[in-house]
PDB file of C-alpha atoms in Angstrom:
ATOM      1  CA  LEU A   1      75.018-107.135 -25.540  1.00  0.00           C
ATOM      2  CA  LEU A   2      71.381-107.939 -26.108  1.00  0.00           C
ATOM      3  CA  ASP A   3      69.445-106.989 -22.980  1.00  0.00           C
ATOM      4  CA  PHE A   4      65.804-108.115 -22.916  1.00  0.00           C
ATOM      5  CA  PRO A   5      64.337-105.563 -20.429  1.00  0.00           C
ATOM      6  CA  SER A   6      65.935-102.555 -22.069  1.00  0.00           C
ATOM      7  CA  CYS A   7      64.319-103.302 -25.415  1.00  0.00           C
ATOM      8  CA  VAL A   8      60.789-102.807 -24.036  1.00  0.00           C
ATOM      9  CA  ILE A   9      61.384 -99.912 -21.607  1.00  0.00           C
ATOM     10  CA  GLY A  10      61.205 -96.380 -22.975  1.00  0.00           C
ATOM     11  CA  GLU A  11      61.021 -95.243 -26.568  1.00  0.00           C
ATOM     12  CA  GLN A  12      62.322 -97.674 -29.141  1.00  0.00           C
ATOM     13  CA  PRO A  13      63.722 -96.759 -32.577  1.00  0.00           C
ATOM     14  CA  GLU A  14      61.805 -97.707 -35.677  1.00  0.00           C
ATOM     15  CA  LEU A  15      62.915-101.025 -37.150  1.00  0.00           C
ATOM     16  CA  THR A  16      64.101-100.809 -40.733  1.00  0.00           C
ATOM     17  CA  THR A  17      66.316-102.914 -42.966  1.00  0.00           C
ATOM     18  CA  GLU A  18      69.302-100.759 -41.977  1.00  0.00           C
ATOM     19  CA  THR A  19      68.762-101.057 -38.208  1.00  0.00           C
ATOM     20  CA  LEU A  20      68.389-104.835 -38.363  1.00  0.00           C
ATOM     21  CA  GLU A  21      72.021-105.389 -39.374  1.00  0.00           C
ATOM     22  CA  VAL A  22      73.999-107.654 -37.088  1.00  0.00           C
ATOM     23  CA  GLY A  23      75.944-105.805 -34.408  1.00  0.00           C
ATOM     24  CA  ASP A  24      76.420-105.562 -30.679  1.00  0.00           C
ATOM     25  CA  THR A  25      74.501-102.300 -30.331  1.00  0.00           C
ATOM     26  CA  SER A  26      71.920-102.695 -33.095  1.00  0.00           C
ATOM     27  CA  PRO A  27      68.211-102.852 -32.128  1.00  0.00           C
ATOM     28  CA  TYR A  28      66.390-106.127 -32.511  1.00  0.00           C
ATOM     29  CA  CYS A  29      62.857-107.504 -32.281  1.00  0.00           C
ATOM     30  CA  TRP A  30      62.292-108.567 -28.666  1.00  0.00           C
ATOM     31  CA  ARG A  31      59.351-110.770 -29.694  1.00  0.00           C
ATOM     32  CA  ASN A  32      61.633-112.924 -31.810  1.00  0.00           C
ATOM     33  CA  MET A  33      64.122-113.180 -28.966  1.00  0.00           C
ATOM     34  CA  PHE A  34      61.428-114.068 -26.456  1.00  0.00           C
ATOM     35  CA  SER A  35      59.990-116.692 -28.845  1.00  0.00           C
ATOM     36  CA  CYS A  36      63.420-118.286 -29.309  1.00  0.00           C
ATOM     37  CA  ILE A  37      63.968-118.494 -25.551  1.00  0.00           C
ATOM     38  CA  ASN A  38      60.550-120.084 -25.026  1.00  0.00           C
ATOM     39  CA  LEU A  39      61.196-122.541 -27.858  1.00  0.00           C
ATOM     40  CA  LEU A  40      64.465-123.614 -26.237  1.00  0.00           C
ATOM     41  CA  ARG A  41      62.767-123.954 -22.836  1.00  0.00           C
ATOM     42  CA  VAL A  42      60.031-126.184 -24.291  1.00  0.00           C
ATOM     43  CA  LEU A  43      62.661-128.262 -26.098  1.00  0.00           C
ATOM     44  CA  ASN A  44      64.498-128.712 -22.799  1.00  0.00           C
ATOM     45  CA  LYS A  45      61.285-129.817 -21.111  1.00  0.00           C
ATOM     46  CA  LEU A  46      60.587-132.371 -23.850  1.00  0.00           C
ATOM     47  CA  THR A  47      64.061-133.914 -23.926  1.00  0.00           C
ATOM     48  CA  LYS A  48      65.309-133.769 -20.325  1.00  0.00           C
ATOM     49  CA  TRP A  49      66.070-137.270 -18.921  1.00  0.00           C
ATOM     50  CA  LYS A  50      64.561-138.896 -22.050  1.00  0.00           C
ATOM     51  CA  HIS A  51      67.302-140.707 -23.974  1.00  0.00           C
ATOM     52  CA  SER A  52      65.177-141.449 -27.013  1.00  0.00           C
ATOM     53  CA  ARG A  53      64.389-137.777 -27.595  1.00  0.00           C
ATOM     54  CA  ILE A  54      67.976-136.727 -26.955  1.00  0.00           C
ATOM     55  CA  MET A  55      69.035-139.215 -29.610  1.00  0.00           C
ATOM     56  CA  MET A  56      66.607-137.595 -32.047  1.00  0.00           C
ATOM     57  CA  LEU A  57      68.429-134.291 -31.496  1.00  0.00           C
ATOM     58  CA  VAL A  58      71.695-136.079 -32.277  1.00  0.00           C
ATOM     59  CA  VAL A  59      70.297-137.831 -35.355  1.00  0.00           C
ATOM     60  CA  PHE A  60      68.971-134.596 -36.852  1.00  0.00           C
ATOM     61  CA  LYS A  61      72.317-132.834 -36.191  1.00  0.00           C
ATOM     62  CA  SER A  62      71.031-130.106 -33.914  1.00  0.00           C
ATOM     63  CA  ALA A  63      74.446-129.515 -32.297  1.00  0.00           C
ATOM     64  CA  PRO A  64      75.867-127.312 -35.112  1.00  0.00           C
ATOM     65  CA  ILE A  65      72.672-125.247 -35.177  1.00  0.00           C
ATOM     66  CA  LEU A  66      72.729-124.785 -31.408  1.00  0.00           C
ATOM     67  CA  LYS A  67      76.406-123.930 -31.499  1.00  0.00           C
ATOM     68  CA  ARG A  68      75.737-121.146 -34.013  1.00  0.00           C
ATOM     69  CA  THR A  69      72.977-119.870 -31.733  1.00  0.00           C
ATOM     70  CA  LEU A  70      75.619-119.156 -29.068  1.00  0.00           C
ATOM     71  CA  LYS A  71      76.709-116.168 -31.175  1.00  0.00           C
ATOM     72  CA  VAL A  72      73.633-114.339 -29.841  1.00  0.00           C
ATOM     73  CA  LYS A  73      74.923-112.554 -26.745  1.00  0.00           C
ATOM     74  CA  HIS A  74      71.951-113.116 -24.477  1.00  0.00           C
ATOM     75  CA  ALA A  75      72.530-114.862 -21.137  1.00  0.00           C
ATOM     76  CA  MET A  76      69.197-116.696 -20.867  1.00  0.00           C
ATOM     77  CA  LEU A  77      69.253-117.828 -24.492  1.00  0.00           C
ATOM     78  CA  GLN A  78      72.786-119.136 -24.121  1.00  0.00           C
ATOM     79  CA  LEU A  79      71.902-120.968 -20.908  1.00  0.00           C
ATOM     80  CA  TYR A  80      69.163-123.073 -22.525  1.00  0.00           C
ATOM     81  CA  VAL A  81      71.312-123.687 -25.612  1.00  0.00           C
ATOM     82  CA  LEU A  82      74.120-124.971 -23.394  1.00  0.00           C
ATOM     83  CA  LYS A  83      71.660-127.199 -21.538  1.00  0.00           C
ATOM     84  CA  LEU A  84      70.603-128.790 -24.819  1.00  0.00           C
ATOM     85  CA  LEU A  85      74.232-129.255 -25.840  1.00  0.00           C
ATOM     86  CA  LYS A  86      75.055-130.775 -22.451  1.00  0.00           C
ATOM     87  CA  MET A  87      72.420-133.474 -22.999  1.00  0.00           C
ATOM     88  CA  GLN A  88      73.984-134.477 -26.316  1.00  0.00           C
ATOM     89  CA  THR A  89      77.702-134.388 -25.492  1.00  0.00           C
ATOM     90  CA  LYS A  90      77.697-137.980 -24.232  1.00  0.00           C
ATOM     91  CA  TYR A  91      76.379-139.204 -27.594  1.00  0.00           C
ATOM     92  CA  LEU A  92      78.348-136.926 -29.939  1.00  0.00           C
ATOM     93  CA  GLY A  93      81.633-138.784 -29.511  1.00  0.00           C
ATOM     94  CA  ARG A  94      85.099-138.019 -28.235  1.00  0.00           C
ATOM     95  CA  GLN A  95      86.190-136.283 -31.448  1.00  0.00           C
ATOM     96  CA  TRP A  96      83.370-133.724 -31.183  1.00  0.00           C
ATOM     97  CA  ARG A  97      84.248-132.999 -27.557  1.00  0.00           C
ATOM     98  CA  LYS A  98      87.907-132.593 -28.483  1.00  0.00           C
ATOM     99  CA  THR A  99      87.197-130.083 -31.263  1.00  0.00           C
ATOM    100  CA  ASN A 100      84.638-128.088 -29.242  1.00  0.00           C
ATOM    101  CA  MET A 101      86.508-127.474 -26.011  1.00  0.00           C
ATOM    102  CA  LYS A 102      85.266-123.866 -25.810  1.00  0.00           C
ATOM    103  CA  THR A 103      81.686-125.115 -25.817  1.00  0.00           C
ATOM    104  CA  MET A 104      82.557-127.753 -23.206  1.00  0.00           C
ATOM    105  CA  SER A 105      84.152-125.070 -21.011  1.00  0.00           C
ATOM    106  CA  ALA A 106      81.052-122.869 -21.365  1.00  0.00           C
ATOM    107  CA  ILE A 107      78.837-125.788 -20.323  1.00  0.00           C
ATOM    108  CA  TYR A 108      81.072-126.498 -17.335  1.00  0.00           C
ATOM    109  CA  THR A 109      81.045-122.865 -16.138  1.00  0.00           C
ATOM    110  CA  LYS A 110      77.429-121.829 -16.826  1.00  0.00           C
ATOM    111  CA  VAL A 111      75.229-124.912 -16.440  1.00  0.00           C
ATOM    112  CA  ARG A 112      74.367-126.507 -13.100  1.00  0.00           C
ATOM    113  CA  HIS A 113      75.833-129.964 -12.528  1.00  0.00           C
ATOM    114  CA  ARG A 114      75.069-132.936 -10.317  1.00  0.00           C
ATOM    115  CA  LEU A 115      77.402-135.319  -8.540  1.00  0.00           C
ATOM    116  CA  ASN A 116      76.519-138.257 -10.791  1.00  0.00           C
ATOM    117  CA  ASP A 117      76.596-136.315 -14.071  1.00  0.00           C
ATOM    118  CA  ASP A 118      78.366-138.172 -16.879  1.00  0.00           C
ATOM    119  CA  TRP A 119      77.798-135.641 -19.651  1.00  0.00           C
ATOM    120  CA  ALA A 120      81.533-135.164 -20.302  1.00  0.00           C
ATOM    121  CA  PHE A 121      82.161-138.848 -21.073  1.00  0.00           C
ATOM    122  CA  GLY A 122      80.115-141.685 -22.526  1.00  0.00           C
ATOM    123  CA  ASN A 123      81.664-144.845 -21.158  1.00  0.00           C
ATOM    124  CA  ASP A 124      78.338-146.614 -20.556  1.00  0.00           C
ATOM    125  CA  VAL A 125      76.803-145.797 -23.928  1.00  0.00           C
ATOM    126  CA  ASP A 126      78.216-148.839 -25.721  1.00  0.00           C
ATOM    127  CA  SER A 127      77.256-151.285 -22.974  1.00  0.00           C
ATOM    128  CA  ARG A 128      73.701-150.033 -22.569  1.00  0.00           C
ATOM    129  CA  PRO A 129      71.128-151.537 -24.971  1.00  0.00           C
ATOM    130  CA  TRP A 130      69.689-149.105 -27.495  1.00  0.00           C
ATOM    131  CA  ASP A 131      66.045-149.680 -26.654  1.00  0.00           C
ATOM    132  CA  PHE A 132      65.000-146.075 -27.133  1.00  0.00           C
ATOM    133  CA  GLN A 133      61.943-146.972 -29.172  1.00  0.00           C
ATOM    134  CA  SER A 134      60.530-149.177 -26.427  1.00  0.00           C
ATOM    135  CA  GLU A 135      61.378-146.463 -23.880  1.00  0.00           C
ATOM    136  CA  GLU A 136      59.389-143.915 -25.891  1.00  0.00           C
ATOM    137  CA  CYS A 137      56.461-146.333 -26.217  1.00  0.00           C
ATOM    138  CA  ALA A 138      56.471-146.973 -22.465  1.00  0.00           C
ATOM    139  CA  LEU A 139      56.496-143.231 -21.797  1.00  0.00           C
ATOM    140  CA  ARG A 140      53.643-142.652 -24.208  1.00  0.00           C
ATOM    141  CA  SER A 141      51.548-145.436 -22.669  1.00  0.00           C
ATOM    142  CA  ALA A 142      52.180-144.019 -19.175  1.00  0.00           C
ATOM    143  CA  VAL A 143      51.034-140.567 -20.316  1.00  0.00           C
ATOM    144  CA  ASP A 144      47.941-142.073 -21.956  1.00  0.00           C
ATOM    145  CA  ARG A 145      47.057-143.969 -18.771  1.00  0.00           C
ATOM    146  CA  PHE A 146      47.385-140.822 -16.696  1.00  0.00           C
ATOM    147  CA  ASN A 147      45.248-138.777 -19.077  1.00  0.00           C
ATOM    148  CA  ASN A 148      42.555-141.451 -19.252  1.00  0.00           C
ATOM    149  CA  ARG A 149      42.544-141.881 -15.487  1.00  0.00           C
ATOM    150  CA  ARG A 150      42.503-138.170 -14.698  1.00  0.00           C
ATOM    151  CA  TYR A 151      40.499-136.618 -17.526  1.00  0.00           C
ATOM    152  CA  ASP A 152      38.333-139.418 -18.969  1.00  0.00           C
ATOM    153  CA  LYS A 153      34.695-138.387 -18.496  1.00  0.00           C
ATOM    154  CA  SER A 154      33.110-141.528 -19.919  1.00  0.00           C
ATOM    155  CA  GLY A 155      32.578-142.982 -16.440  1.00  0.00           C
ATOM    156  CA  GLU A 156      34.168-146.322 -17.263  1.00  0.00           C
ATOM    157  CA  LYS A 157      36.286-147.774 -14.470  1.00  0.00           C
ATOM    158  CA  ARG A 158      38.749-150.352 -15.713  1.00  0.00           C
ATOM    159  CA  GLY A 159      40.199-152.857 -13.228  1.00  0.00           C
ATOM    160  CA  GLU A 160      42.820-151.489 -10.865  1.00  0.00           C
ATOM    161  CA  GLU A 161      42.514-147.956 -12.281  1.00  0.00           C
ATOM    162  CA  ALA A 162      39.282-147.512 -10.336  1.00  0.00           C
ATOM    163  CA  ASP A 163      41.401-147.166  -7.179  1.00  0.00           C
ATOM    164  CA  TYR A 164      42.935-143.969  -8.531  1.00  0.00           C
ATOM    165  CA  VAL A 165      39.656-142.176  -9.244  1.00  0.00           C
ATOM    166  CA  PRO A 166      39.479-138.910  -7.229  1.00  0.00           C
ATOM    167  CA  VAL A 167      37.026-139.000  -4.326  1.00  0.00           C
ATOM    168  CA  ASP A 168      34.397-136.271  -4.120  1.00  0.00           C
ATOM    169  CA  ASN A 169      34.556-134.902  -0.568  1.00  0.00           C
ATOM    170  CA  CYS A 170      32.201-131.959  -1.074  1.00  0.00           C
ATOM    171  CA  ILE A 171      28.975-132.591   0.880  1.00  0.00           C
ATOM    172  CA  ASN A 172      26.901-130.353  -1.392  1.00  0.00           C
ATOM    173  CA  SER A 173      27.860-132.187  -4.558  1.00  0.00           C
ATOM    174  CA  VAL A 174      27.490-135.606  -2.900  1.00  0.00           C
ATOM    175  CA  LEU A 175      23.994-134.831  -1.580  1.00  0.00           C
ATOM    176  CA  GLY A 176      23.021-133.331  -4.916  1.00  0.00           C
ATOM    177  CA  GLN A 177      23.820-136.453  -6.921  1.00  0.00           C
ATOM    178  CA  ASP A 178      20.989-138.404  -8.499  1.00  0.00           C
ATOM    179  CA  LEU A 179      21.045-141.981  -7.210  1.00  0.00           C
ATOM    180  CA  GLU A 180      19.158-144.795  -8.869  1.00  0.00           C
ATOM    181  CA  LEU A 181      17.514-146.940  -6.170  1.00  0.00           C
ATOM    182  CA  THR A 182      17.033-150.613  -6.863  1.00  0.00           C
ATOM    183  CA  ASP A 183      13.637-152.295  -6.754  1.00  0.00           C
ATOM    184  CA  GLU A 184      14.760-154.462  -3.824  1.00  0.00           C
ATOM    185  CA  PHE A 185      15.660-151.395  -1.777  1.00  0.00           C
ATOM    186  CA  LYS A 186      12.353-149.720  -2.582  1.00  0.00           C
ATOM    187  CA  ALA A 187      10.446-152.832  -1.487  1.00  0.00           C
ATOM    188  CA  ASN A 188      12.334-153.051   1.854  1.00  0.00           C
ATOM    189  CA  TYR A 189      12.658-149.341   2.504  1.00  0.00           C
ATOM    190  CA  GLU A 190      10.693-149.406   5.758  1.00  0.00           C
ATOM    191  CA  LYS A 191      12.895-152.176   7.195  1.00  0.00           C
ATOM    192  CA  TRP A 192      16.052-150.248   6.286  1.00  0.00           C
ATOM    193  CA  LEU A 193      14.610-147.100   7.878  1.00  0.00           C
ATOM    194  CA  GLU A 194      13.757-148.948  11.080  1.00  0.00           C
ATOM    195  CA  LYS A 195      17.171-150.608  11.362  1.00  0.00           C
ATOM    196  CA  GLU A 196      19.502-147.825  10.236  1.00  0.00           C
ATOM    197  CA  VAL A 197      17.647-144.730  11.499  1.00  0.00           C
ATOM    198  CA  PHE A 198      15.154-145.391  14.276  1.00  0.00           C
ATOM    199  CA  GLN A 199      17.127-148.089  16.141  1.00  0.00           C
ATOM    200  CA  THR A 200      20.450-146.247  15.895  1.00  0.00           C
ATOM    201  CA  GLU A 201      21.286-143.838  18.694  1.00  0.00           C
ATOM    202  CA  ILE A 202      22.796-140.586  17.421  1.00  0.00           C
ATOM    203  CA  ASP A 203      24.695-138.206  19.689  1.00  0.00           C
ATOM    204  CA  TRP A 204      23.463-134.956  18.174  1.00  0.00           C
ATOM    205  CA  ASP A 205      25.588-132.839  20.509  1.00  0.00           C
ATOM    206  CA  GLN A 206      28.749-134.589  19.331  1.00  0.00           C
ATOM    207  CA  LEU A 207      27.617-134.274  15.724  1.00  0.00           C
ATOM    208  CA  LEU A 208      27.033-130.528  16.051  1.00  0.00           C
ATOM    209  CA  LEU A 209      30.487-130.057  17.521  1.00  0.00           C
ATOM    210  CA  TYR A 210      32.045-131.348  14.303  1.00  0.00           C
ATOM    211  CA  THR A 211      32.881-128.290  12.228  1.00  0.00           C
ATOM    212  CA  GLY A 212      34.335-130.060   9.248  1.00  0.00           C
ATOM    213  CA  ILE A 213      31.121-129.659   7.217  1.00  0.00           C
TER     214      ILE A 213
END
């Protein structure tokens, strides 16, 4: 069995063309194994709960490739391969499920399931409209809106998106901002000072008790 921790602990044999032959006890490159596991994890992240991307895996016939990957006896690698196969089983048809019962049994025993999972049958596939392209476009537009709202530094506030702009609660950064005063405010500055500062009673004792600053 391929064991990831054991291949990096202690002295490792030199890799040659002879030692790279396929076998249960033969050494292997742990970097390649780790890269494959990470690739499968990223693929799971990209396709989970997204029907359009799962259908792309089905269209490009990834199931036979993933099934061959199960020959690698590594528990974590097999887990993410089975997760990818579980996503596709509903779309691969009844004949594929009938001829790959060992794979179905492995999915059932090793992958976590939910009460409303319908991966083992695809009864609602024919009745549901195949609007995967519009689903992908809606997802892409939602991601673009989030990125523009969260990371756009142009300073433009568009309509209702201005309500989602993060508020700066740091007193140092707020007081350090450069504010452009209007000509009307500059002309009536003394009136504003008299009304808002001099005529307003401030309880300094209560203000000093506030420790939130």
